[in-house]
Amino acid sequence: MTYSEENYLKAIYHLSLSQKQGVNTNAIAAMVESKASSVTDMIKKLAEKELVIYQKYQGVSLTEHGLLAAKMIVRKHRLWEVFLVEKLDFSWDEVHDVAEELEHIKSEKLINKLDAFLGFPTEDPHGDPIPDKNGNIVKVEKQLLSEFEIGQTGICVGVKDSSSSFLQYLDKQQIALGSKIKIIAKESFDMSLTIEVEKKQMIISNKIASNLFAKIVL
Amino acid sequence: MTYSEENYLKAIYHLSLSQKQGVNTNAIAAMVESKASSVTDMIKKLAEKELVIYQKYQGVSLTEHGLLAAKMIVRKHRLWEVFLVEKLDFSWDEVHDVAEELEHIKSEKLINKLDAFLGFPTEDPHGDPIPDKNGNIVKVEKQLLSEFEIGQTGICVGVKDSSSSFLQYLDKQQIALGSKIKIIAKESFDMSLTIEVEKKQMIISNKIASNLFAKIVL
DNA sequence: ATAAATTTTTAGATTTGCCTAAATTTTAAT
DNA sequence: ATTAAAATTTAGGCAAATCTAAAAATTTAT
């Protein structure tokens, strides 16, 4: 598989997680930063290789084979992210672009040895699950902080948006994966939240709360 | 720089180490496994980018800029090889192909952090020198085992041929970097050598001896 | 239900890196 | 010094991945 085919496959995979139907041409184009016409071309190629199912004008979906291939790319991406953060001391907002390149290195042996070297992690530095060598994914029950009730406490376990600006905001506020967060109050006007993290109270906007995953405790 | 440009640059670098004159088109074609006409095309492109100096029919040589770029690719290749052997437990005959891919990952930060993680190694698993971040190379005085005199002792410090068949032969004979080798006798008919390694005597052909580097001791 | 807007596909080009075959230049041999 | 051989370059083409612009299909709105 080419570099480009892998990127399309990965885009289709990510889009299909948040869509029941076939994935739209335009959505793929936006994700891979190309044009709809380029997407149509590539989809045809992927369909010929039986990685996706394609019906003109009806969007695409992954075949079983395509799904596994996509998961293996995601697996590589996330394992490399763990490596960069845990071993090379990158911060969580710096790893994405490098991992985008590393994910295309073709060696099963490499990735399985890397997995072992890292101690078979199940989540990447942003809390996203790492598929195992068979494509199995451990699902953690978690919900957006914006969906928490007043008085509830959660442990931060992931981010929805992993843009560096958001991640740097969290660093600045000293919110990290593992932080214990208690919902103190919710402003009904703008849905901003007053929360308590490590004894300190702060106010976060609804946009922030809608991009932070936590699991309920207590 | 593209993947392909990097491979050509690296080929020119390797070839120019064992040639004073400009590097031949055909030699490059053999090294990158393409055709002479493709080489001519690429050379023109590299010349336009001022990475090489090119005069029709006269071969190419690297500019200062091109030399540094080539060294940085070699640096990445060899650092990744160290990583694969030291951290991921690959054997020295398995690392080349994966490193050929990894060497193209574009991140100075990555490679410098990897360098630090590995403890700033100066040689790769085959004894080849690793350029530092400025392109400086530590030269070790070493000579081919075939050039040793009878009675001399050397420490094996590198291989000239790093094909997996040769490396596997060395593994089988329990010759590794660091092995102490004494020349017991030399057969004038075929230049084969009787050597002593770790108390054991064995005979190696001239071809083997011509691909093993050692530094003289005692 | 039909027209308008949107989405998707097709058609035709472009760029990169490669090829084959032919032409040119250089090198080697007599 | 010519000629033959080898090396190199040029010319013309191909496949992959992309694009723009135009055509076709689908969806939305009135």
Coordinates of C-alpha atoms (C1' of nucleotides) in Angstrom, one line a residue:
Chain A
M1 CA 0.0 0.0 0.0
T2 CA 1.2 3.5 -0.8
Y3 CA 1.7 6.3 1.7
S4 CA -1.3 8.1 0.1
E5 CA -3.5 5.0 0.1
E6 CA -2.8 4.6 3.8
N7 CA -3.7 8.2 4.6
Y8 CA -7.0 7.8 2.8
L9 CA -7.8 4.6 4.6
K10 CA -7.0 6.2 7.9
A11 CA -9.2 9.2 7.1
I12 CA -12.1 6.9 6.2
Y13 CA -11.6 4.9 9.4
H14 CA -11.7 8.0 11.6
L15 CA -14.7 9.4 9.8
S16 CA -16.6 6.1 10.0
L17 CA -16.3 6.0 13.8
S18 CA -18.6 9.0 14.1
Q19 CA -20.9 8.1 11.2
K20 CA -23.2 5.1 10.7
Q21 CA -23.6 5.7 7.0
G22 CA -21.0 5.7 4.2
V23 CA -18.4 8.3 4.5
N24 CA -18.7 11.4 2.3
T25 CA -16.3 12.3 -0.4
N26 CA -16.1 15.9 0.8
A27 CA -15.4 14.9 4.4
I28 CA -12.5 12.7 3.3
A29 CA -11.2 15.5 1.1
A30 CA -11.2 17.9 4.1
M31 CA -9.4 15.3 6.3
V32 CA -6.7 14.5 3.8
E33 CA -6.5 18.1 2.6
S34 CA -7.2 17.4 -1.0
K35 CA -10.1 17.9 -3.4
A36 CA -13.2 15.9 -3.9
S37 CA -12.2 14.8 -7.4
S38 CA -8.9 13.4 -6.0
V39 CA -10.9 11.5 -3.4
T40 CA -13.1 9.9 -6.0
D41 CA -10.0 8.7 -7.9
M42 CA -8.5 7.3 -4.8
I43 CA -11.7 5.6 -3.6
K44 CA -11.9 3.8 -6.9
K45 CA -8.5 2.5 -6.4
L46 CA -9.2 1.4 -2.9
A47 CA -12.4 -0.3 -4.0
E48 CA -10.5 -2.2 -6.7
K49 CA -8.2 -3.5 -4.0
E50 CA -11.2 -4.4 -1.9
L51 CA -10.3 -2.2 1.0
V52 CA -13.5 -0.2 0.7
I53 CA -17.0 -0.7 -0.6
Y54 CA -18.0 2.0 -2.9
Q55 CA -21.1 2.9 -4.8
K56 CA -21.2 6.1 -6.8
Y57 CA -22.7 9.0 -5.0
Q58 CA -23.3 6.8 -1.9
G59 CA -20.0 7.3 0.0
V60 CA -17.6 4.6 1.1
S61 CA -17.2 2.2 4.0
L62 CA -14.3 -0.1 4.9
T63 CA -14.3 -3.8 4.2
E64 CA -13.2 -6.1 6.9
H65 CA -9.8 -6.2 5.3
G66 CA -9.7 -2.4 5.0
L67 CA -10.8 -1.9 8.6
L68 CA -7.9 -4.1 9.8
A69 CA -5.4 -2.3 7.6
A70 CA -6.7 1.1 9.0
K71 CA -6.4 -0.1 12.5
M72 CA -2.8 -1.2 12.0
I73 CA -2.0 2.3 10.8
V74 CA -3.7 3.8 13.8
R75 CA -1.8 1.3 16.0
K76 CA 1.5 2.4 14.6
H77 CA 0.7 6.0 14.9
R78 CA -0.3 5.7 18.5
L79 CA 2.6 3.4 19.5
W80 CA 5.1 5.9 18.0
E81 CA 3.4 8.7 20.0
V82 CA 3.9 6.8 23.2
F83 CA 7.5 6.2 22.2
L84 CA 8.1 9.9 21.5
V85 CA 6.6 11.0 24.8
E86 CA 7.8 8.2 27.1
K87 CA 11.2 7.6 25.7
L88 CA 12.3 10.7 23.9
D89 CA 10.7 13.2 26.1
F90 CA 8.4 14.9 23.6
S91 CA 5.4 16.7 25.0
W92 CA 2.0 15.6 24.0
D93 CA 1.4 18.5 21.8
E94 CA 4.5 17.8 19.6
V95 CA 4.1 14.2 18.6
H96 CA 1.3 14.2 16.0
D97 CA 3.2 15.4 13.0
V98 CA 6.2 13.1 13.5
A99 CA 3.9 10.1 14.2
E100 CA 2.1 10.9 10.9
E101 CA 5.3 10.0 9.2
L102 CA 6.4 7.2 11.4
E103 CA 3.0 5.4 11.0
H104 CA 4.0 4.6 7.4
I105 CA 7.1 2.6 8.2
K106 CA 6.4 -0.9 6.9
S107 CA 7.6 -3.6 9.3
E108 CA 5.4 -5.7 11.4
K109 CA 8.4 -6.9 13.4
L110 CA 9.4 -3.3 14.1
I111 CA 6.0 -2.4 15.4
N112 CA 5.6 -5.5 17.5
K113 CA 9.0 -5.1 19.1
L114 CA 8.2 -1.4 19.7
D115 CA 5.0 -2.5 21.4
A116 CA 6.9 -4.8 23.7
F117 CA 9.6 -2.2 24.4
L118 CA 6.9 0.2 25.5
G119 CA 5.2 -2.4 27.7
F120 CA 2.2 -3.0 25.5
P121 CA 0.5 0.3 26.2
T122 CA -3.3 0.4 25.6
E123 CA -3.6 4.2 25.2
D124 CA -1.6 6.9 23.5
P125 CA -0.5 10.2 25.2
H126 CA -3.9 11.7 24.4
G127 CA -5.9 8.9 25.9
D128 CA -6.8 7.3 22.6
P129 CA -6.9 3.5 22.5
I130 CA -4.1 1.6 20.8
P131 CA -5.3 -1.4 18.8
D132 CA -3.4 -4.6 19.6
K133 CA -1.7 -6.7 16.9
N134 CA -5.0 -8.3 16.0
G135 CA -6.8 -5.0 15.8
N136 CA -8.6 -5.4 19.1
I137 CA -9.3 -2.2 21.0
V138 CA -9.9 -1.9 24.7
K139 CA -12.8 0.5 25.2
V140 CA -12.8 2.6 28.3
E141 CA -16.1 4.0 29.5
K142 CA -15.6 7.7 29.5
Q143 CA -17.7 10.8 28.9
L144 CA -17.2 14.4 28.0
L145 CA -16.7 16.7 31.0
S146 CA -19.5 18.8 29.6
E147 CA -21.9 15.9 30.3
F148 CA -21.0 15.6 34.0
E149 CA -23.5 16.7 36.7
I150 CA -22.7 19.2 39.3
G151 CA -21.0 17.5 42.3
Q152 CA -19.6 14.7 40.2
T153 CA -15.9 13.9 40.2
G154 CA -14.0 12.4 37.3
I155 CA -10.5 11.4 36.3
C156 CA -9.4 13.0 33.1
V157 CA -8.7 10.2 30.6
G158 CA -8.5 11.7 27.2
V159 CA -9.0 14.6 24.9
K160 CA -11.3 14.9 21.9
D161 CA -9.4 17.7 20.2
S162 CA -5.7 17.0 20.2
S163 CA -4.6 20.2 18.5
S164 CA -1.5 21.7 20.1
S165 CA -3.3 24.9 21.1
F166 CA -5.8 22.9 23.2
L167 CA -3.1 20.7 24.7
Q168 CA -1.0 23.7 25.6
Y169 CA -4.0 25.3 27.2
L170 CA -4.4 22.2 29.4
D171 CA -0.7 22.2 30.3
K172 CA -1.0 25.8 31.3
Q173 CA -4.0 25.1 33.5
Q174 CA -2.2 22.0 34.9
I175 CA -4.8 19.6 33.7
A176 CA -3.3 16.3 32.5
L177 CA -4.5 12.8 32.0
G178 CA -5.0 11.4 35.5
S179 CA -6.1 14.7 37.0
K180 CA -9.0 14.5 39.3
I181 CA -11.7 17.0 38.4
K182 CA -14.8 17.9 40.4
I183 CA -17.7 19.8 38.9
I184 CA -18.5 22.7 41.3
A185 CA -21.0 24.7 39.2
K186 CA -22.4 25.1 35.8
E187 CA -23.4 28.5 34.3
S188 CA -26.6 28.0 32.4
F189 CA -26.0 31.0 30.2
D190 CA -22.9 29.7 28.4
M191 CA -22.6 26.3 29.9
S192 CA -19.2 27.2 31.3
L193 CA -18.1 25.1 34.3
T194 CA -16.5 25.9 37.6
I195 CA -14.2 22.9 38.4
E196 CA -11.8 22.0 41.1
V197 CA -8.5 20.5 40.1
E198 CA -5.8 19.7 42.7
K199 CA -7.5 21.9 45.3
K200 CA -7.6 24.8 42.9
Q201 CA -10.9 26.2 41.4
M202 CA -11.1 27.5 37.9
I203 CA -13.7 28.2 35.3
I204 CA -13.5 26.5 31.9
S205 CA -15.7 27.2 28.9
N206 CA -18.1 24.8 27.4
K207 CA -15.8 24.4 24.5
I208 CA -13.0 23.2 26.8
A209 CA -15.4 20.9 28.7
S210 CA -16.6 19.4 25.4
N211 CA -13.2 18.3 24.4
L212 CA -12.1 16.6 27.7
F213 CA -13.0 13.0 28.4
A214 CA -13.2 11.8 32.0
K215 CA -14.4 8.7 33.8
I216 CA -16.6 9.1 36.8
V217 CA -15.2 8.3 40.2
L218 CA -16.6 8.2 43.8
Chain B
M1 CA 13.7 17.1 -0.2
T2 CA 11.8 14.0 -1.5
Y3 CA 12.4 10.4 -0.5
S4 CA 13.9 9.8 -3.9
E5 CA 16.2 12.8 -3.9
E6 CA 17.5 11.7 -0.5
N7 CA 18.3 8.3 -1.8
Y8 CA 20.3 9.6 -4.7
L9 CA 22.2 12.0 -2.5
K10 CA 23.1 9.2 -0.2
A11 CA 24.2 7.0 -3.1
I12 CA 26.4 9.8 -4.4
Y13 CA 27.9 10.3 -0.9
H14 CA 28.7 6.6 -0.4
L15 CA 30.2 6.4 -3.9
S16 CA 32.3 9.6 -3.5
L17 CA 34.0 8.2 -0.4
S18 CA 35.8 5.6 -2.5
Q19 CA 36.4 7.8 -5.5
K20 CA 38.4 11.0 -5.9
Q21 CA 36.8 12.0 -9.2
G22 CA 33.1 12.7 -10.0
V23 CA 30.7 9.9 -9.4
N24 CA 29.6 7.9 -12.5
T25 CA 26.0 7.8 -13.7
N26 CA 26.0 4.0 -14.0
A27 CA 27.4 3.5 -10.5
I28 CA 24.6 5.6 -9.1
A29 CA 22.1 3.7 -11.2
A30 CA 23.4 0.4 -9.8
M31 CA 23.2 1.7 -6.2
V32 CA 19.7 3.1 -6.4
E33 CA 18.6 0.3 -8.6
S34 CA 17.4 2.4 -11.5
K35 CA 18.5 3.2 -15.0
A36 CA 21.2 5.6 -16.2
S37 CA 18.6 7.8 -17.8
S38 CA 16.7 8.2 -14.6
V39 CA 19.9 9.1 -12.9
T40 CA 20.6 11.8 -15.4
D41 CA 17.2 13.3 -14.8
M42 CA 17.6 13.3 -11.1
I43 CA 21.1 14.7 -11.2
K44 CA 19.8 17.7 -13.1
K45 CA 17.3 18.3 -10.4
L46 CA 19.8 18.0 -7.6
A47 CA 22.2 20.3 -9.5
E48 CA 19.4 22.9 -9.9
K49 CA 19.0 22.7 -6.1
E50 CA 22.7 23.2 -5.7
L51 CA 23.2 19.9 -3.9
V52 CA 25.6 18.5 -6.5
I53 CA 27.9 19.9 -9.1
Y54 CA 27.2 18.4 -12.5
Q55 CA 28.9 18.7 -15.9
K56 CA 27.5 16.6 -18.7
Y57 CA 29.4 13.4 -19.2
Q58 CA 31.8 14.2 -16.3
G59 CA 30.0 12.7 -13.4
V60 CA 28.8 14.5 -10.2
S61 CA 30.1 15.6 -6.9
L62 CA 28.4 16.9 -3.8
T63 CA 28.4 20.6 -3.0
E64 CA 29.2 21.5 0.6
H65 CA 25.4 21.8 1.2
G66 CA 24.8 18.5 -0.5
L67 CA 27.5 16.8 1.5
L68 CA 26.0 18.0 4.8
A69 CA 22.5 16.8 3.7
A70 CA 23.9 13.4 2.8
K71 CA 25.6 13.1 6.1
M72 CA 22.4 13.9 7.9
I73 CA 20.7 11.1 6.1
V74 CA 23.5 8.7 7.0
R75 CA 23.3 10.0 10.5
K76 CA 19.7 9.1 10.7
H77 CA 20.1 5.8 9.2
R78 CA 22.9 4.7 11.6
L79 CA 21.2 6.1 14.7
W80 CA 18.0 4.2 13.9
E81 CA 20.2 1.1 13.4
V82 CA 21.6 1.5 16.9
F83 CA 18.1 2.0 18.2
L84 CA 16.8 -1.2 16.6
V85 CA 19.7 -3.3 17.9
E86 CA 20.2 -1.8 21.3
K87 CA 16.6 -1.0 22.3
L88 CA 14.4 -3.3 20.2
D89 CA 16.7 -6.3 20.2
F90 CA 17.1 -6.6 16.4
S91 CA 20.1 -8.5 15.2
W92 CA 22.7 -6.6 13.2
D93 CA 21.7 -8.4 10.0
E94 CA 18.1 -7.3 10.2
V95 CA 18.3 -3.6 10.6
H96 CA 19.3 -2.3 7.2
D97 CA 16.0 -2.3 5.4
V98 CA 14.0 -0.8 8.2
A99 CA 16.6 1.9 8.7
E100 CA 16.3 2.7 5.0
E101 CA 12.8 3.8 5.6
L102 CA 13.3 5.4 9.0
E103 CA 16.2 7.6 7.6
H104 CA 13.6 9.6 5.7
I105 CA 11.6 10.8 8.6
K106 CA 11.9 14.5 8.7
S107 CA 12.4 15.9 12.2
E108 CA 15.6 17.3 13.5
K109 CA 14.2 17.3 17.0
L110 CA 13.4 13.6 16.7
I111 CA 16.9 12.7 15.6
N112 CA 18.6 14.7 18.1
K113 CA 16.5 13.4 20.9
L114 CA 17.0 9.9 19.6
D115 CA 20.8 10.6 19.6
A116 CA 20.6 11.6 23.3
F117 CA 18.4 8.6 24.2
L118 CA 21.0 6.3 22.7
G119 CA 23.8 8.1 24.6
F120 CA 25.4 9.8 21.5
P121 CA 26.8 6.7 19.9
T122 CA 29.7 7.2 17.5
E123 CA 29.3 4.0 15.6
D124 CA 26.4 1.9 14.3
P125 CA 26.1 -1.9 14.8
H126 CA 28.3 -2.6 11.9
G127 CA 31.1 -0.3 13.1
D128 CA 30.4 2.5 10.7
P129 CA 30.8 6.0 12.1
I130 CA 27.7 8.1 13.0
P131 CA 28.1 11.8 11.9
D132 CA 27.2 14.2 14.8
K133 CA 24.6 16.9 14.4
N134 CA 27.1 19.1 12.6
G135 CA 28.2 16.4 10.3
N136 CA 31.5 15.7 12.0
I137 CA 32.7 12.1 11.8
V138 CA 35.1 10.5 14.3
K139 CA 37.5 8.5 12.3
V140 CA 38.9 5.3 13.8
E141 CA 42.1 3.9 12.4
K142 CA 41.4 0.5 11.3
Q143 CA 42.5 -1.8 8.5
L144 CA 41.2 -4.9 6.7
L145 CA 42.1 -8.1 8.4
S146 CA 43.5 -9.2 5.0
E147 CA 46.2 -6.6 5.4
F148 CA 47.4 -7.8 8.8
E149 CA 50.7 -9.5 9.2
I150 CA 51.2 -13.0 10.6
G151 CA 51.5 -12.8 14.4
Q152 CA 49.6 -9.5 14.7
T153 CA 46.5 -9.2 16.8
G154 CA 43.5 -7.0 16.2
I155 CA 40.1 -6.1 17.7
C156 CA 37.3 -6.4 15.2
V157 CA 35.8 -3.0 14.8
G158 CA 33.7 -3.1 11.6
V159 CA 32.5 -4.8 8.5
K160 CA 33.0 -3.6 4.9
D161 CA 30.2 -5.8 3.5
S162 CA 27.1 -5.6 5.7
S163 CA 24.9 -8.0 3.7
S164 CA 22.9 -10.3 6.0
S165 CA 24.6 -13.4 4.6
F166 CA 28.0 -12.1 5.6
L167 CA 26.8 -11.0 9.0
Q168 CA 25.1 -14.3 9.6
Y169 CA 28.3 -16.1 8.7
L170 CA 30.1 -14.0 11.4
D171 CA 27.5 -14.8 13.9
K172 CA 27.9 -18.5 13.2
Q173 CA 31.6 -18.3 13.6
Q174 CA 31.1 -16.2 16.8
I175 CA 33.0 -13.3 15.4
A176 CA 31.6 -10.0 16.6
L177 CA 32.6 -6.4 16.9
G178 CA 35.0 -6.4 19.9
S179 CA 36.4 -9.9 19.2
K180 CA 40.1 -10.2 19.5
I181 CA 41.6 -11.9 16.5
K182 CA 45.2 -13.2 16.1
I183 CA 46.7 -14.0 12.7
I184 CA 48.3 -17.4 13.0
A185 CA 49.1 -18.2 9.3
K186 CA 48.5 -17.0 5.8
E187 CA 48.2 -19.5 2.9
S188 CA 49.9 -17.9 0.0
F189 CA 48.0 -20.0 -2.6
D190 CA 44.6 -18.4 -1.9
M191 CA 45.4 -15.9 0.8
S192 CA 43.2 -17.6 3.3
L193 CA 44.0 -16.9 6.9
T194 CA 44.3 -19.1 10.0
I195 CA 43.1 -17.0 12.9
E196 CA 42.6 -17.5 16.6
V197 CA 39.4 -16.1 18.1
E198 CA 38.6 -16.7 21.8
K199 CA 41.2 -19.5 22.0
K200 CA 39.7 -21.2 19.0
Q201 CA 41.5 -21.5 15.7
M202 CA 39.7 -21.3 12.4
I203 CA 40.4 -20.7 8.7
I204 CA 38.8 -17.8 6.9
S205 CA 38.9 -17.1 3.2
N206 CA 40.5 -14.0 1.8
K207 CA 37.0 -12.8 0.9
I208 CA 36.0 -12.9 4.5
A209 CA 39.3 -11.2 5.7
S210 CA 38.8 -8.5 3.1
N211 CA 35.5 -7.5 4.6
L212 CA 36.4 -7.4 8.2
F213 CA 37.9 -4.3 9.7
A214 CA 40.1 -4.5 12.8
K215 CA 42.4 -2.2 14.7
I216 CA 45.8 -3.4 15.8
V217 CA 46.5 -4.1 19.4
L218 CA 49.5 -5.2 21.5
Chain C
dA1 C1' -43.1 18.6 -7.6
dT2 C1' -40.0 21.3 -9.5
dA3 C1' -36.1 24.4 -9.2
dA4 C1' -32.0 25.6 -6.8
dA5 C1' -28.2 24.4 -4.2
dT6 C1' -25.0 21.0 -3.0
dT7 C1' -22.3 17.0 -3.7
dT8 C1' -20.0 14.0 -6.5
dT9 C1' -18.1 12.4 -10.6
dT10 C1' -15.9 12.8 -15.1
dA11 C1' -12.7 14.9 -18.4
dG12 C1' -8.5 16.7 -19.3
dA13 C1' -4.0 18.6 -17.5
dT14 C1' 0.1 18.7 -14.6
dT15 C1' 4.1 17.0 -11.9
dT16 C1' 7.3 13.6 -10.2
dG17 C1' 10.0 9.7 -11.0
dC18 C1' 10.7 6.3 -13.7
dC19 C1' 11.2 3.7 -18.2
dT20 C1' 12.9 2.3 -23.4
dA21 C1' 15.1 3.4 -27.4
dA22 C1' 17.9 6.4 -30.1
dA23 C1' 21.5 9.7 -30.3
dT24 C1' 25.6 11.6 -28.6
dT25 C1' 30.0 11.8 -26.2
dT26 C1' 33.8 9.7 -24.2
dT27 C1' 37.1 6.0 -23.6
dA28 C1' 39.6 2.0 -25.2
dA29 C1' 41.7 -0.7 -28.8
dT30 C1' 44.0 -1.5 -32.8
Chain D
dA1 C1' 44.3 8.4 -35.6
dT2 C1' 40.4 5.9 -36.6
dT3 C1' 37.2 2.8 -35.2
dA4 C1' 34.8 0.0 -31.9
dA5 C1' 32.9 -0.2 -27.4
dA6 C1' 31.1 1.8 -23.4
dA7 C1' 29.0 5.4 -20.9
dT8 C1' 25.9 9.1 -20.9
dT9 C1' 22.3 12.0 -22.4
dT10 C1' 18.1 13.1 -24.9
dA11 C1' 13.5 12.3 -26.6
dG12 C1' 9.2 10.6 -25.9
dG13 C1' 6.1 7.9 -22.9
dC14 C1' 3.9 5.9 -18.8
dA15 C1' 1.7 5.5 -14.0
dA16 C1' 0.6 7.7 -9.6
dA17 C1' -1.5 11.4 -7.4
dT18 C1' -3.0 15.6 -7.7
dC19 C1' -5.6 19.6 -9.7
dT20 C1' -9.4 22.8 -12.3
dA21 C1' -13.5 23.1 -14.7
dA22 C1' -17.6 21.0 -16.5
dA23 C1' -21.2 17.6 -16.2
dA24 C1' -24.2 14.6 -13.6
dA25 C1' -26.6 13.0 -9.6
dT26 C1' -28.6 13.9 -5.2
dT27 C1' -30.5 16.7 -1.7
dT28 C1' -33.0 20.7 -0.1
dA29 C1' -36.2 24.3 -0.3
dT30 C1' -40.1 26.5 -1.9

